[in-house]
Amino acid sequence: MHIKDLFNLEGKVIVVTGGSGQYGQCLVEGLAEAGGTVITTSRKLESARETAGIFRKRGLEVHPMELDQGDPASVQALKEALSKEFGGLHVLVNNAVSRPMKGYGAPIAQFAASMHINATGMMDLVREMSDLIIRSGGGSVISISSMMGMKGPDLSNYEGTDMGDLPPDYFFHNAGLINLSRYLAKMHAGKNIRFNCISPGGLFNHQPRPFLDNYCKKVPLGRMANKDDIKGLAVLLASEAGAYINGENILMDGGLNA
């Protein structure tokens, strides 16, 4: 295949969960720019509609759908709607995350609430969407993890800020996503479906200057990630260009952990 064809996502139906978030919008944009038919989901349908509207004004094919990842009925409704309205599914970008836990000493009920969405709900979603991808002829599941799923926190990054009380559920969830992808790749062998993770470093979002200084001086590229950095990786893993990448976790951190 010509290299342009390898990266072309025309004819591919793609779901991006949490598509209205910071990384979510980057993912929706990149996959749609590559020609994909992208469905952006949110617990609040109006939020998904706003996101879709931004990109549809540019002529990109982006559609909104509602999804409450913690509600099995909502997951089933999404599955049925994708089959009915789009004829199936080829790519799931497993990006949605809930962050109810506010720090290490937070009530344990907040950890349970996080697991309900980020573990149980996520597993339900991935299992059901994987089934639909297989029935649609095969494709790709891309989970958005974090470098924080691969290592403990570097607390020196937070010196001079009030950002250092890091919640444990975030580390637990992202580490689990990485190994779950390996598990799913093995369990679905021979079914023409691939499972991979992207583990980004920090995304610039106008963080306090002390944090930016502490963090960026450790990154060989000298900066945090920007909104374009994840787009190419997502297109690679969604497209035929990544057809032989399976069960992998790709670290995208500018060399911070080199």
mmCIF file of C-alpha atoms in Angstrom:
data_model
loop_
_atom_site.group_PDB
_atom_site.id
_atom_site.type_symbol
_atom_site.label_atom_id
_atom_site.label_comp_id
_atom_site.label_asym_id
_atom_site.label_seq_id
_atom_site.Cartn_x
_atom_site.Cartn_y
_atom_site.Cartn_z
ATOM 1 C CA MET A 1 0.000 0.000 0.000
ATOM 2 C CA HIS A 2 1.070 3.585 -0.627
ATOM 3 C CA ILE A 3 2.083 5.312 2.601
ATOM 4 C CA LYS A 4 -0.785 7.805 2.277
ATOM 5 C CA ASP A 5 -3.230 4.921 2.025
ATOM 6 C CA LEU A 6 -1.756 3.227 5.072
ATOM 7 C CA PHE A 7 -2.611 6.244 7.236
ATOM 8 C CA ASN A 8 -5.972 6.967 5.587
ATOM 9 C CA LEU A 9 -8.977 6.434 7.900
ATOM 10 C CA GLU A 10 -11.708 7.010 5.328
ATOM 11 C CA GLY A 11 -14.533 4.524 5.818
ATOM 12 C CA LYS A 12 -13.513 3.832 9.421
ATOM 13 C CA VAL A 13 -16.064 4.366 12.200
ATOM 14 C CA ILE A 14 -14.262 5.557 15.327
ATOM 15 C CA VAL A 15 -15.521 6.190 18.849
ATOM 16 C CA VAL A 16 -13.583 8.526 21.140
ATOM 17 C CA THR A 17 -14.889 8.394 24.703
ATOM 18 C CA GLY A 18 -14.450 11.560 26.712
ATOM 19 C CA GLY A 19 -14.027 13.439 23.447
ATOM 20 C CA SER A 20 -14.738 16.821 25.016
ATOM 21 C CA GLY A 21 -11.761 16.666 27.378
ATOM 22 C CA GLN A 22 -8.271 18.039 26.808
ATOM 23 C CA TYR A 23 -6.788 15.005 25.127
ATOM 24 C CA GLY A 24 -10.214 13.947 23.871
ATOM 25 C CA GLN A 25 -10.523 16.940 21.559
ATOM 26 C CA CYS A 26 -6.995 16.375 20.237
ATOM 27 C CA LEU A 27 -7.867 12.755 19.455
ATOM 28 C CA VAL A 28 -11.176 13.605 17.797
ATOM 29 C CA GLU A 29 -9.475 16.234 15.670
ATOM 30 C CA GLY A 30 -6.590 14.049 14.499
ATOM 31 C CA LEU A 31 -8.700 11.006 13.668
ATOM 32 C CA ALA A 32 -11.248 13.104 11.780
ATOM 33 C CA GLU A 33 -8.512 14.970 9.895
ATOM 34 C CA ALA A 34 -7.228 11.559 8.753
ATOM 35 C CA GLY A 35 -10.634 10.899 7.193
ATOM 36 C CA GLY A 36 -12.351 8.917 9.903
ATOM 37 C CA THR A 37 -16.027 9.102 10.822
ATOM 38 C CA VAL A 38 -15.609 10.025 14.475
ATOM 39 C CA ILE A 39 -18.208 9.694 17.213
ATOM 40 C CA THR A 40 -17.385 11.762 20.273
ATOM 41 C CA THR A 41 -19.088 10.692 23.496
ATOM 42 C CA SER A 42 -19.829 12.327 26.822
ATOM 43 C CA ARG A 43 -22.082 11.727 29.811
ATOM 44 C CA LYS A 44 -23.636 15.068 28.874
ATOM 45 C CA LEU A 45 -24.954 14.908 25.329
ATOM 46 C CA GLU A 46 -24.845 18.693 25.052
ATOM 47 C CA SER A 47 -21.106 18.635 25.710
ATOM 48 C CA ALA A 48 -20.626 16.067 22.936
ATOM 49 C CA ARG A 49 -22.746 18.190 20.613
ATOM 50 C CA GLU A 50 -20.630 21.269 21.306
ATOM 51 C CA THR A 51 -17.436 19.360 20.566
ATOM 52 C CA ALA A 52 -18.842 17.844 17.387
ATOM 53 C CA GLY A 53 -20.042 21.270 16.286
ATOM 54 C CA ILE A 54 -16.554 22.752 16.563
ATOM 55 C CA PHE A 55 -15.141 20.218 14.121
ATOM 56 C CA ARG A 56 -18.145 19.988 11.823
ATOM 57 C CA LYS A 57 -17.700 23.705 11.100
ATOM 58 C CA ARG A 58 -14.346 22.736 9.605
ATOM 59 C CA GLY A 59 -15.954 20.100 7.407
ATOM 60 C CA LEU A 60 -14.829 17.150 9.544
ATOM 61 C CA GLU A 61 -17.191 14.225 10.042
ATOM 62 C CA VAL A 62 -17.750 14.224 13.796
ATOM 63 C CA HIS A 63 -20.958 13.074 15.467
ATOM 64 C CA PRO A 64 -22.085 13.336 19.110
ATOM 65 C CA MET A 65 -23.430 10.470 21.201
ATOM 66 C CA GLU A 66 -24.235 10.119 24.878
ATOM 67 C CA LEU A 67 -22.358 7.579 27.018
ATOM 68 C CA ASP A 68 -22.372 7.077 30.772
ATOM 69 C CA GLN A 69 -19.499 4.632 31.134
ATOM 70 C CA GLY A 70 -20.667 3.614 34.593
ATOM 71 C CA ASP A 71 -24.092 2.494 33.341
ATOM 72 C CA PRO A 72 -24.223 -0.852 31.483
ATOM 73 C CA ALA A 73 -27.521 0.159 29.867
ATOM 74 C CA SER A 74 -25.829 3.242 28.408
ATOM 75 C CA VAL A 75 -22.977 1.110 27.041
ATOM 76 C CA GLN A 76 -25.482 -1.220 25.379
ATOM 77 C CA ALA A 77 -27.417 1.735 23.975
ATOM 78 C CA LEU A 78 -24.230 3.088 22.393
ATOM 79 C CA LYS A 79 -23.437 -0.319 20.899
ATOM 80 C CA GLU A 80 -26.903 -0.584 19.377
ATOM 81 C CA ALA A 81 -26.825 2.987 18.055
ATOM 82 C CA LEU A 82 -23.453 2.441 16.384
ATOM 83 C CA SER A 83 -24.766 -0.666 14.650
ATOM 84 C CA LYS A 84 -27.964 1.033 13.542
ATOM 85 C CA GLU A 85 -26.631 4.438 12.501
ATOM 86 C CA PHE A 86 -23.115 3.628 11.278
ATOM 87 C CA GLY A 87 -23.223 -0.083 10.480
ATOM 88 C CA GLY A 88 -20.657 -1.077 13.095
ATOM 89 C CA LEU A 89 -17.380 0.072 14.605
ATOM 90 C CA HIS A 90 -13.722 -0.160 13.608
ATOM 91 C CA VAL A 91 -11.817 1.772 16.274
ATOM 92 C CA LEU A 92 -12.404 2.534 19.951
ATOM 93 C CA VAL A 93 -10.293 5.192 21.635
ATOM 94 C CA ASN A 94 -10.730 4.400 25.308
ATOM 95 C CA ASN A 95 -10.063 7.860 26.698
ATOM 96 C CA ALA A 96 -12.796 8.746 29.219
ATOM 97 C CA VAL A 97 -11.730 9.028 32.853
ATOM 98 C CA SER A 98 -13.450 10.134 36.027
ATOM 99 C CA ARG A 99 -11.471 11.789 38.797
ATOM 100 C CA PRO A 100 -13.629 11.810 41.936
ATOM 101 C CA MET A 101 -10.698 11.149 44.294
ATOM 102 C CA LYS A 102 -9.096 14.404 45.395
ATOM 103 C CA GLY A 103 -5.964 13.206 47.231
ATOM 104 C CA TYR A 104 -4.275 10.380 49.121
ATOM 105 C CA GLY A 105 -6.270 10.957 52.297
ATOM 106 C CA ALA A 106 -9.656 11.341 50.602
ATOM 107 C CA PRO A 107 -12.582 9.176 51.788
ATOM 108 C CA ILE A 108 -12.272 5.644 50.477
ATOM 109 C CA ALA A 109 -15.734 5.972 48.951
ATOM 110 C CA GLN A 110 -14.112 8.287 46.380
ATOM 111 C CA PHE A 111 -11.759 5.459 45.379
ATOM 112 C CA ALA A 112 -14.743 3.149 44.970
ATOM 113 C CA ALA A 113 -16.524 5.744 42.830
ATOM 114 C CA SER A 114 -13.437 6.022 40.638
ATOM 115 C CA MET A 115 -13.202 2.256 40.188
ATOM 116 C CA HIS A 116 -16.882 2.063 39.260
ATOM 117 C CA ILE A 117 -16.173 4.253 36.221
ATOM 118 C CA ASN A 118 -12.483 3.710 35.504
ATOM 119 C CA ALA A 119 -12.263 -0.039 36.104
ATOM 120 C CA THR A 120 -15.652 -1.777 36.061
ATOM 121 C CA GLY A 121 -17.321 0.608 33.616
ATOM 122 C CA MET A 122 -14.250 0.770 31.415
ATOM 123 C CA MET A 123 -14.040 -3.038 31.250
ATOM 124 C CA ASP A 124 -17.709 -3.242 30.296
ATOM 125 C CA LEU A 125 -17.203 -0.658 27.559
ATOM 126 C CA VAL A 126 -14.057 -2.245 26.108
ATOM 127 C CA ARG A 127 -15.581 -5.725 26.112
ATOM 128 C CA GLU A 128 -18.779 -4.616 24.355
ATOM 129 C CA MET A 129 -17.063 -2.352 21.828
ATOM 130 C CA SER A 130 -14.453 -5.045 21.083
ATOM 131 C CA ASP A 131 -17.271 -7.445 20.295
ATOM 132 C CA LEU A 132 -18.748 -4.913 17.879
ATOM 133 C CA ILE A 133 -15.362 -4.276 16.235
ATOM 134 C CA ILE A 134 -14.867 -8.002 15.677
ATOM 135 C CA ARG A 135 -18.368 -8.335 14.206
ATOM 136 C CA SER A 136 -17.589 -5.356 11.934
ATOM 137 C CA GLY A 137 -14.570 -7.117 10.432
ATOM 138 C CA GLY A 138 -11.833 -6.111 12.861
ATOM 139 C CA GLY A 139 -9.943 -3.024 13.922
ATOM 140 C CA SER A 140 -8.229 -1.412 16.865
ATOM 141 C CA VAL A 141 -8.721 -0.481 20.521
ATOM 142 C CA ILE A 142 -6.493 2.359 21.744
ATOM 143 C CA SER A 143 -6.431 3.045 25.475
ATOM 144 C CA ILE A 144 -5.119 6.383 26.718
ATOM 145 C CA SER A 145 -3.087 5.674 29.825
ATOM 146 C CA SER A 146 -0.334 7.888 31.293
ATOM 147 C CA MET A 147 3.352 7.757 32.113
ATOM 148 C CA MET A 148 1.998 7.805 35.687
ATOM 149 C CA GLY A 149 0.837 4.255 35.047
ATOM 150 C CA MET A 150 4.493 3.246 34.578
ATOM 151 C CA LYS A 151 6.236 4.940 37.493
ATOM 152 C CA GLY A 152 5.667 6.574 40.833
ATOM 153 C CA PRO A 153 5.231 10.339 41.097
ATOM 154 C CA ASP A 154 8.191 12.701 40.934
ATOM 155 C CA LEU A 155 7.176 14.976 43.784
ATOM 156 C CA SER A 156 9.940 17.475 42.986
ATOM 157 C CA ASN A 157 7.819 18.597 40.034
ATOM 158 C CA TYR A 158 5.307 20.093 42.466
ATOM 159 C CA GLU A 159 7.702 22.098 44.638
ATOM 160 C CA GLY A 160 6.432 25.644 45.004
ATOM 161 C CA THR A 161 2.843 24.666 44.149
ATOM 162 C CA ASP A 162 -0.206 23.233 45.914
ATOM 163 C CA MET A 163 -0.509 20.399 43.365
ATOM 164 C CA GLY A 164 1.359 17.650 45.229
ATOM 165 C CA ASP A 165 -1.480 15.707 46.891
ATOM 166 C CA LEU A 166 -1.837 13.153 44.115
ATOM 167 C CA PRO A 167 -4.763 10.699 44.197
ATOM 168 C CA PRO A 168 -3.815 6.994 44.123
ATOM 169 C CA ASP A 169 -6.703 5.925 41.891
ATOM 170 C CA TYR A 170 -5.123 7.693 38.906
ATOM 171 C CA PHE A 171 -1.933 5.640 39.206
ATOM 172 C CA PHE A 172 -3.856 2.417 39.848
ATOM 173 C CA HIS A 173 -6.173 2.948 36.885
ATOM 174 C CA ASN A 174 -3.491 3.853 34.355
ATOM 175 C CA ALA A 175 -1.180 1.009 35.325
ATOM 176 C CA GLY A 176 -4.086 -1.401 34.963
ATOM 177 C CA LEU A 177 -4.929 -0.102 31.486
ATOM 178 C CA ILE A 178 -1.447 -0.963 30.227
ATOM 179 C CA ASN A 179 -1.501 -4.592 31.298
ATOM 180 C CA LEU A 180 -5.161 -5.012 30.395
ATOM 181 C CA SER A 181 -4.213 -4.145 26.810
ATOM 182 C CA ARG A 182 -1.617 -6.926 26.809
ATOM 183 C CA TYR A 183 -4.153 -9.351 28.236
ATOM 184 C CA LEU A 184 -6.786 -8.444 25.646
ATOM 185 C CA ALA A 185 -4.299 -8.739 22.782
ATOM 186 C CA LYS A 186 -3.609 -12.337 23.819
ATOM 187 C CA MET A 187 -7.219 -13.241 24.588
ATOM 188 C CA HIS A 188 -8.422 -12.000 21.182
ATOM 189 C CA ALA A 189 -5.678 -13.617 19.125
ATOM 190 C CA GLY A 190 -6.850 -14.541 15.641
ATOM 191 C CA LYS A 191 -9.848 -12.182 15.670
ATOM 192 C CA ASN A 192 -8.307 -9.327 13.631
ATOM 193 C CA ILE A 193 -8.404 -6.845 16.517
ATOM 194 C CA ARG A 194 -5.474 -5.040 18.121
ATOM 195 C CA PHE A 195 -5.150 -3.548 21.609
ATOM 196 C CA ASN A 196 -2.569 -0.878 22.429
ATOM 197 C CA CYS A 197 -1.938 1.940 24.906
ATOM 198 C CA ILE A 198 -0.572 5.434 24.587
ATOM 199 C CA SER A 199 1.014 6.764 27.772
ATOM 200 C CA PRO A 200 1.449 10.534 27.478
ATOM 201 C CA GLY A 201 3.484 12.757 29.707
ATOM 202 C CA GLY A 202 2.049 16.026 30.925
ATOM 203 C CA LEU A 203 -0.070 18.131 28.573
ATOM 204 C CA PHE A 204 0.415 21.891 28.757
ATOM 205 C CA ASN A 205 -2.627 23.543 30.300
ATOM 206 C CA HIS A 206 -1.315 26.811 31.742
ATOM 207 C CA GLN A 207 -0.043 25.119 34.898
ATOM 208 C CA PRO A 208 1.634 27.262 37.583
ATOM 209 C CA ARG A 209 5.043 28.598 36.560
ATOM 210 C CA PRO A 210 6.957 26.692 39.301
ATOM 211 C CA PHE A 211 5.533 23.407 38.042
ATOM 212 C CA LEU A 212 6.340 24.231 34.410
ATOM 213 C CA ASP A 213 9.912 25.160 35.324
ATOM 214 C CA ASN A 214 10.410 22.048 37.470
ATOM 215 C CA TYR A 215 8.940 19.723 34.856
ATOM 216 C CA CYS A 216 10.288 21.109 31.593
ATOM 217 C CA LYS A 217 13.921 21.251 32.712
ATOM 218 C CA LYS A 218 13.803 17.431 33.016
ATOM 219 C CA VAL A 219 12.406 16.884 29.515
ATOM 220 C CA PRO A 220 15.063 16.612 26.777
ATOM 221 C CA LEU A 221 12.706 18.404 24.372
ATOM 222 C CA GLY A 222 12.313 21.189 26.941
ATOM 223 C CA ARG A 223 8.523 21.398 27.000
ATOM 224 C CA MET A 224 5.281 19.701 27.941
ATOM 225 C CA ALA A 225 3.157 17.941 25.323
ATOM 226 C CA ASN A 226 0.978 20.096 23.100
ATOM 227 C CA LYS A 227 -2.362 19.260 21.534
ATOM 228 C CA ASP A 228 -0.829 17.969 18.283
ATOM 229 C CA ASP A 229 1.632 15.523 19.820
ATOM 230 C CA ILE A 230 -0.833 12.682 20.406
ATOM 231 C CA LYS A 231 -2.621 12.963 17.055
ATOM 232 C CA GLY A 232 -0.040 11.111 14.975
ATOM 233 C CA LEU A 233 0.202 8.212 17.408
ATOM 234 C CA ALA A 234 -3.570 7.832 17.486
ATOM 235 C CA VAL A 235 -3.786 7.765 13.694
ATOM 236 C CA LEU A 236 -0.906 5.270 13.518
ATOM 237 C CA LEU A 237 -2.606 2.838 15.911
ATOM 238 C CA ALA A 238 -6.033 3.281 14.309
ATOM 239 C CA SER A 239 -4.838 2.791 10.735
ATOM 240 C CA GLU A 240 -3.272 0.106 8.566
ATOM 241 C CA ALA A 241 0.074 1.802 9.210
ATOM 242 C CA GLY A 242 -0.069 0.227 12.678
ATOM 243 C CA ALA A 243 -1.401 -3.147 11.551
ATOM 244 C CA TYR A 244 1.464 -5.085 13.167
ATOM 245 C CA ILE A 245 1.504 -3.193 16.463
ATOM 246 C CA ASN A 246 -0.398 -5.138 19.117
ATOM 247 C CA GLY A 247 -0.218 -5.419 22.902
ATOM 248 C CA GLU A 248 2.095 -2.415 23.160
ATOM 249 C CA ASN A 249 2.339 0.630 25.388
ATOM 250 C CA ILE A 250 3.868 3.661 23.658
ATOM 251 C CA LEU A 251 5.422 6.236 25.986
ATOM 252 C CA MET A 252 4.969 9.795 24.691
ATOM 253 C CA ASP A 253 6.863 12.018 27.120
ATOM 254 C CA GLY A 254 9.453 14.001 25.161
ATOM 255 C CA GLY A 255 12.220 11.827 26.576
ATOM 256 C CA LEU A 256 11.473 12.542 30.241
ATOM 257 C CA ASN A 257 11.877 8.915 31.255
ATOM 258 C CA ALA A 258 14.728 8.104 28.867
#
